[in-house]
């Protein structure tokens, strides 16, 4: 087994479409134990998910689809148009996400750095003090909009509504220990940045 990494817990954050998951995948390829809080939220809201009863009670039957899962398109319309609805959904999900991500972290091999991929790391107090370093993935807002329109088939307005509900780029940069500016980069250039960050924070690259 290799030596324990210098930095064990990294928080990875960025606005919608900034490239967090892409960076997380590159870190995973190098040997990181990646915990994706969006994926955890999806599991909690899948058919039979632990959050479904509380969501149905708070938001009504219209929030649940025929399969018993959260109706994501319906909920997107509600929460990104109404901060009170967003806070109510977060109040149900965030404590559960906190417990589930901790359980995943507890399963990490001792020699693997843990990367918490959390879109709302800056917005949520939960994360302060739980990670040793914060890595922010940043890009221009126009790039966020263009990427999410292309990836998800959303309108520009729908992406802009989400951006408006998130921390500003400058608020994220203010808490960053490192920033990857993922704009105008090829995937190979992005990978090179991730590899040099690994060397600075974790240690030698794997063979
Ligand atoms: C509103 C929901 C149903 C929309 O689902 P959908 O499948 O369309 O999007 P998905 O979950 O893949 O999220 C996509 C991106 O939206 C952004 N986003 C999600 N939730 C929030 C939020 N509460 N506030 C601001 N941005 C958010 C993030 O950048 C995220 O990466 C869903 O995002 C949700 O349940 N959000 C509440 C839980 C949460 O806060 N998740 C963030 C992880 S901690
Ligand atoms: N440097 C890049 N070059 C080309 N495409 C990129 C680059 N970075 C990210 N992308 C693409 O942009 C889209 C958004 O990236 P990604 O899914 O990693 O963002 P994210 O921050 O995890 O988004 P979300 O907050 O919505 O989960 C994806 O389709 C991804 O393949």
Short mmCIF file of C-alpha atoms and ligand atoms in Angstrom, two decimals:
data_model
loop_
_atom_site.label_atom_id
_atom_site.label_comp_id
_atom_site.label_asym_id
_atom_site.label_seq_id
_atom_site.Cartn_x
_atom_site.Cartn_y
_atom_site.Cartn_z
CA UNK A 1 0.00 0.00 0.00
CA UNK A 2 1.29 3.51 -0.78
CA UNK A 3 1.81 6.20 1.86
CA UNK A 4 -1.16 8.21 3.09
CA UNK A 5 -1.62 11.37 0.97
CA UNK A 6 -0.47 14.74 2.32
CA UNK A 7 -3.89 16.27 1.79
CA UNK A 8 -6.68 13.80 2.53
CA UNK A 9 -9.92 15.74 2.08
CA UNK A 10 -10.55 18.04 -0.85
CA UNK A 11 -13.76 19.95 -1.51
CA UNK A 12 -14.40 20.41 -5.24
CA UNK A 13 -16.91 23.04 -6.24
CA UNK A 14 -17.97 25.35 -9.03
CA UNK A 15 -21.08 26.73 -10.66
CA UNK A 16 -23.42 24.68 -12.79
CA UNK A 17 -21.64 23.51 -15.93
CA UNK A 18 -18.22 24.75 -14.80
CA UNK A 19 -16.68 21.30 -15.22
CA UNK A 20 -16.69 19.85 -11.67
CA UNK A 21 -17.66 16.34 -12.74
CA UNK A 22 -15.05 16.40 -15.51
CA UNK A 23 -12.36 17.40 -13.01
CA UNK A 24 -13.69 14.84 -10.50
CA UNK A 25 -13.37 12.11 -13.13
CA UNK A 26 -9.77 13.13 -13.85
CA UNK A 27 -9.00 13.01 -10.11
CA UNK A 28 -10.69 9.60 -9.89
CA UNK A 29 -8.49 8.36 -12.75
CA UNK A 30 -5.46 9.34 -10.64
CA UNK A 31 -6.76 7.35 -7.65
CA UNK A 32 -9.00 9.74 -5.70
CA UNK A 33 -12.08 8.45 -3.88
CA UNK A 34 -14.71 10.77 -5.34
CA UNK A 35 -18.01 11.42 -3.58
CA UNK A 36 -20.53 13.11 -5.86
CA UNK A 37 -23.18 14.91 -3.83
CA UNK A 38 -25.43 15.37 -6.89
CA UNK A 39 -25.42 11.59 -7.35
CA UNK A 40 -26.22 11.11 -3.65
CA UNK A 41 -29.15 13.56 -4.01
CA UNK A 42 -30.38 11.57 -7.01
CA UNK A 43 -30.29 8.31 -5.00
CA UNK A 44 -32.22 9.89 -2.14
CA UNK A 45 -34.90 10.96 -4.61
CA UNK A 46 -35.08 7.78 -6.72
CA UNK A 47 -38.13 5.49 -6.37
CA UNK A 48 -38.21 4.36 -2.73
CA UNK A 49 -35.51 6.95 -1.85
CA UNK A 50 -35.25 8.06 1.76
CA UNK A 51 -36.25 11.66 0.95
CA UNK A 52 -39.39 10.85 -1.05
CA UNK A 53 -41.91 10.77 1.83
CA UNK A 54 -40.85 14.15 3.22
CA UNK A 55 -40.83 15.71 -0.26
CA UNK A 56 -44.31 14.35 -1.02
CA UNK A 57 -45.57 15.75 2.27
CA UNK A 58 -44.07 19.21 1.74
CA UNK A 59 -44.57 19.61 -2.02
CA UNK A 60 -47.60 17.42 -2.72
CA UNK A 61 -48.22 14.48 -5.03
CA UNK A 62 -47.34 16.56 -8.13
CA UNK A 63 -43.70 16.48 -7.05
CA UNK A 64 -43.53 12.69 -7.41
CA UNK A 65 -43.71 10.97 -10.78
CA UNK A 66 -45.47 7.72 -11.72
CA UNK A 67 -42.38 5.63 -10.85
CA UNK A 68 -42.27 7.03 -7.31
CA UNK A 69 -39.19 9.20 -8.00
CA UNK A 70 -38.90 12.96 -7.57
CA UNK A 71 -40.27 14.62 -10.72
CA UNK A 72 -37.06 16.52 -11.46
CA UNK A 73 -38.38 18.78 -14.24
CA UNK A 74 -41.38 19.77 -12.10
CA UNK A 75 -39.17 20.46 -9.09
CA UNK A 76 -36.65 22.39 -11.16
CA UNK A 77 -39.41 24.74 -12.28
CA UNK A 78 -40.52 25.26 -8.69
CA UNK A 79 -37.24 25.63 -6.84
CA UNK A 80 -35.29 27.76 -9.27
CA UNK A 81 -38.19 30.22 -9.53
CA UNK A 82 -38.85 30.45 -5.78
CA UNK A 83 -36.10 30.70 -3.14
CA UNK A 84 -38.50 29.59 -0.37
CA UNK A 85 -39.28 26.37 -2.24
CA UNK A 86 -35.57 25.84 -2.87
CA UNK A 87 -34.78 26.30 0.82
CA UNK A 88 -37.56 23.88 1.78
CA UNK A 89 -36.19 21.21 -0.56
CA UNK A 90 -32.66 21.82 0.69
CA UNK A 91 -33.84 21.56 4.31
CA UNK A 92 -35.09 18.05 3.53
CA UNK A 93 -32.17 16.91 1.38
CA UNK A 94 -29.04 18.54 2.77
CA UNK A 95 -28.98 16.79 6.17
CA UNK A 96 -29.52 13.46 4.40
CA UNK A 97 -26.80 14.28 1.86
CA UNK A 98 -24.46 15.11 4.76
CA UNK A 99 -25.04 11.73 6.42
CA UNK A 100 -24.75 9.74 3.18
CA UNK A 101 -21.57 11.50 2.01
CA UNK A 102 -19.96 10.92 5.41
CA UNK A 103 -20.84 7.22 5.17
CA UNK A 104 -19.18 7.09 1.74
CA UNK A 105 -16.13 8.90 3.08
CA UNK A 106 -15.86 6.33 5.87
CA UNK A 107 -15.54 3.61 3.22
CA UNK A 108 -12.56 5.27 1.47
CA UNK A 109 -9.30 3.32 1.37
CA UNK A 110 -6.74 4.80 3.79
CA UNK A 111 -4.30 5.64 1.02
CA UNK A 112 -6.78 7.47 -1.24
CA UNK A 113 -7.43 11.20 -1.12
CA UNK A 114 -11.14 11.92 -0.77
CA UNK A 115 -12.74 14.41 -3.13
CA UNK A 116 -16.15 15.79 -2.16
CA UNK A 117 -17.77 17.07 -5.36
CA UNK A 118 -20.28 19.57 -3.97
CA UNK A 119 -21.96 22.26 -6.11
CA UNK A 120 -23.06 24.20 -3.02
CA UNK A 121 -19.90 23.98 -0.93
CA UNK A 122 -19.63 27.76 -0.59
CA UNK A 123 -23.36 28.22 0.09
CA UNK A 124 -23.64 25.49 2.73
CA UNK A 125 -22.00 25.84 6.14
CA UNK A 126 -21.84 22.08 6.47
CA UNK A 127 -18.57 21.89 4.56
CA UNK A 128 -16.48 24.52 6.34
CA UNK A 129 -13.86 22.68 8.38
CA UNK A 130 -14.67 19.28 6.86
CA UNK A 131 -12.18 19.63 4.03
CA UNK A 132 -8.53 20.59 4.11
CA UNK A 133 -8.46 22.26 0.71
CA UNK A 134 -11.05 23.80 -1.58
CA UNK A 135 -10.61 23.44 -5.33
CA UNK A 136 -12.81 25.72 -7.42
CA UNK A 137 -13.51 25.08 -11.08
CA UNK A 138 -14.38 28.37 -12.73
CA UNK A 139 -15.37 29.59 -16.18
CA UNK A 140 -17.24 32.48 -17.77
CA UNK A 141 -21.01 32.51 -17.24
CA UNK A 142 -21.57 32.42 -20.99
CA UNK A 143 -19.59 29.17 -21.08
CA UNK A 144 -21.69 27.69 -18.26
CA UNK A 145 -24.85 28.55 -20.17
CA UNK A 146 -23.60 27.17 -23.45
CA UNK A 147 -22.38 23.89 -21.88
CA UNK A 148 -25.58 23.16 -19.97
CA UNK A 149 -27.76 24.04 -22.97
CA UNK A 150 -25.75 21.55 -24.98
CA UNK A 151 -25.48 18.84 -22.29
CA UNK A 152 -29.05 18.98 -20.90
CA UNK A 153 -31.03 20.61 -23.71
CA UNK A 154 -32.16 23.41 -21.36
CA UNK A 155 -32.92 26.97 -22.49
CA UNK A 156 -30.43 29.74 -21.71
CA UNK A 157 -33.01 31.26 -19.31
CA UNK A 158 -33.27 28.00 -17.35
CA UNK A 159 -29.50 27.86 -16.86
CA UNK A 160 -29.39 31.54 -15.91
CA UNK A 161 -32.08 30.97 -13.26
CA UNK A 162 -29.90 28.32 -11.61
CA UNK A 163 -26.80 30.53 -11.79
CA UNK A 164 -28.79 33.33 -10.12
CA UNK A 165 -29.53 31.01 -7.17
CA UNK A 166 -25.90 30.00 -6.71
CA UNK A 167 -22.94 31.74 -5.07
CA UNK A 168 -21.19 34.26 -7.31
CA UNK A 169 -17.95 33.37 -9.03
CA UNK A 170 -16.11 35.86 -6.82
CA UNK A 171 -17.59 34.34 -3.63
CA UNK A 172 -16.29 30.95 -4.72
CA UNK A 173 -12.89 32.26 -5.64
CA UNK A 174 -12.65 33.96 -2.24
CA UNK A 175 -12.68 30.60 -0.43
CA UNK A 176 -10.58 28.71 -2.98
CA UNK A 177 -7.16 27.28 -2.16
CA UNK A 178 -6.75 26.69 -5.90
CA UNK A 179 -8.76 27.65 -8.97
CA UNK A 180 -8.82 25.81 -12.27
CA UNK A 181 -10.05 28.20 -14.96
CA UNK A 182 -11.77 25.72 -17.23
CA UNK A 183 -12.52 27.96 -20.17
CA UNK A 184 -11.00 27.65 -23.59
CA UNK A 185 -9.06 24.60 -22.37
CA UNK A 186 -8.90 21.35 -24.27
CA UNK A 187 -9.55 18.27 -22.16
CA UNK A 188 -5.82 17.47 -22.42
CA UNK A 189 -4.96 20.92 -21.03
CA UNK A 190 -7.49 20.46 -18.24
CA UNK A 191 -5.97 17.08 -17.44
CA UNK A 192 -2.50 18.66 -17.26
CA UNK A 193 -3.78 21.17 -14.69
CA UNK A 194 -5.36 18.42 -12.62
CA UNK A 195 -2.14 16.43 -12.71
CA UNK A 196 -0.02 19.34 -11.49
CA UNK A 197 -2.54 20.06 -8.73
CA UNK A 198 -2.29 16.41 -7.70
CA UNK A 199 1.50 16.72 -7.45
CA UNK A 200 1.20 19.88 -5.34
CA UNK A 201 -1.45 18.61 -2.93
CA UNK A 202 -1.23 14.83 -2.92
CA UNK A 203 2.16 13.64 -4.09
CA UNK A 204 3.74 11.84 -7.03
CA UNK A 205 1.53 10.90 -9.95
CA UNK A 206 0.61 7.22 -10.14
CA UNK A 207 2.62 5.26 -12.70
C1 LIG B 1 -33.92 20.82 -8.22
C2 LIG B 1 -33.52 19.44 -8.69
C3 LIG B 1 -34.63 18.44 -8.46
C4 LIG B 1 -33.24 19.52 -10.22
O1 LIG B 1 -32.78 18.27 -10.67
P1 LIG B 1 -31.95 18.13 -12.02
O2 LIG B 1 -31.86 16.65 -12.32
O3 LIG B 1 -32.55 18.99 -13.07
O4 LIG B 1 -30.52 18.72 -11.73
P2 LIG B 1 -29.30 18.08 -10.91
O5 LIG B 1 -29.77 17.53 -9.60
O6 LIG B 1 -28.54 17.16 -11.79
O7 LIG B 1 -28.44 19.37 -10.56
C5 LIG B 1 -27.74 20.03 -11.60
C6 LIG B 1 -27.04 21.24 -11.05
O8 LIG B 1 -28.00 22.19 -10.56
C7 LIG B 1 -27.40 22.92 -9.53
N1 LIG B 1 -28.23 22.80 -8.30
C8 LIG B 1 -28.85 21.71 -7.80
N2 LIG B 1 -29.49 22.00 -6.65
C9 LIG B 1 -29.25 23.31 -6.42
C10 LIG B 1 -29.62 24.20 -5.39
N3 LIG B 1 -30.36 23.78 -4.35
N4 LIG B 1 -29.20 25.49 -5.46
C11 LIG B 1 -28.43 25.93 -6.49
N5 LIG B 1 -28.04 25.12 -7.50
C12 LIG B 1 -28.44 23.84 -7.46
C13 LIG B 1 -26.01 22.33 -9.32
O9 LIG B 1 -25.06 23.04 -10.05
C14 LIG B 1 -26.15 20.96 -9.87
O10 LIG B 1 -24.90 20.42 -10.24
C15 LIG B 1 -32.23 18.94 -7.97
O11 LIG B 1 -31.13 19.72 -8.37
C16 LIG B 1 -32.34 18.93 -6.46
O12 LIG B 1 -32.91 18.04 -5.89
N6 LIG B 1 -31.73 19.97 -5.79
C17 LIG B 1 -31.75 20.05 -4.35
C18 LIG B 1 -30.63 19.26 -3.75
C19 LIG B 1 -29.33 20.00 -3.81
O13 LIG B 1 -29.16 21.07 -3.20
N7 LIG B 1 -28.39 19.45 -4.60
C20 LIG B 1 -27.09 20.01 -4.78
C21 LIG B 1 -26.09 19.03 -4.25
S1 LIG B 1 -25.62 19.40 -2.59
N1 LIG B 2 -12.53 21.82 -20.97
C1 LIG B 2 -13.63 21.33 -21.55
N2 LIG B 2 -13.70 21.15 -22.88
C2 LIG B 2 -14.83 20.68 -23.46
N3 LIG B 2 -15.95 20.35 -22.80
C3 LIG B 2 -15.94 20.50 -21.47
C4 LIG B 2 -14.79 20.99 -20.77
N4 LIG B 2 -15.10 21.02 -19.45
C5 LIG B 2 -16.35 20.57 -19.33
N5 LIG B 2 -16.87 20.26 -20.53
C6 LIG B 2 -18.24 19.75 -20.82
O1 LIG B 2 -19.15 20.69 -20.27
C7 LIG B 2 -20.25 20.03 -19.68
C8 LIG B 2 -20.34 20.42 -18.21
O2 LIG B 2 -19.24 19.84 -17.52
P1 LIG B 2 -19.49 19.01 -16.15
O3 LIG B 2 -20.64 18.09 -16.29
O4 LIG B 2 -18.15 18.47 -15.75
O5 LIG B 2 -19.88 20.26 -15.23
P2 LIG B 2 -20.41 20.30 -13.74
O6 LIG B 2 -19.76 21.48 -13.12
O7 LIG B 2 -20.20 18.99 -13.08
O8 LIG B 2 -21.96 20.57 -14.00
P3 LIG B 2 -23.25 20.46 -13.00
O9 LIG B 2 -23.07 21.48 -11.94
O10 LIG B 2 -24.40 20.75 -13.88
O11 LIG B 2 -23.26 19.06 -12.47
C9 LIG B 2 -20.06 18.53 -19.90
O12 LIG B 2 -20.79 18.15 -21.03
C10 LIG B 2 -18.54 18.43 -20.14
O13 LIG B 2 -18.22 17.33 -20.95
#
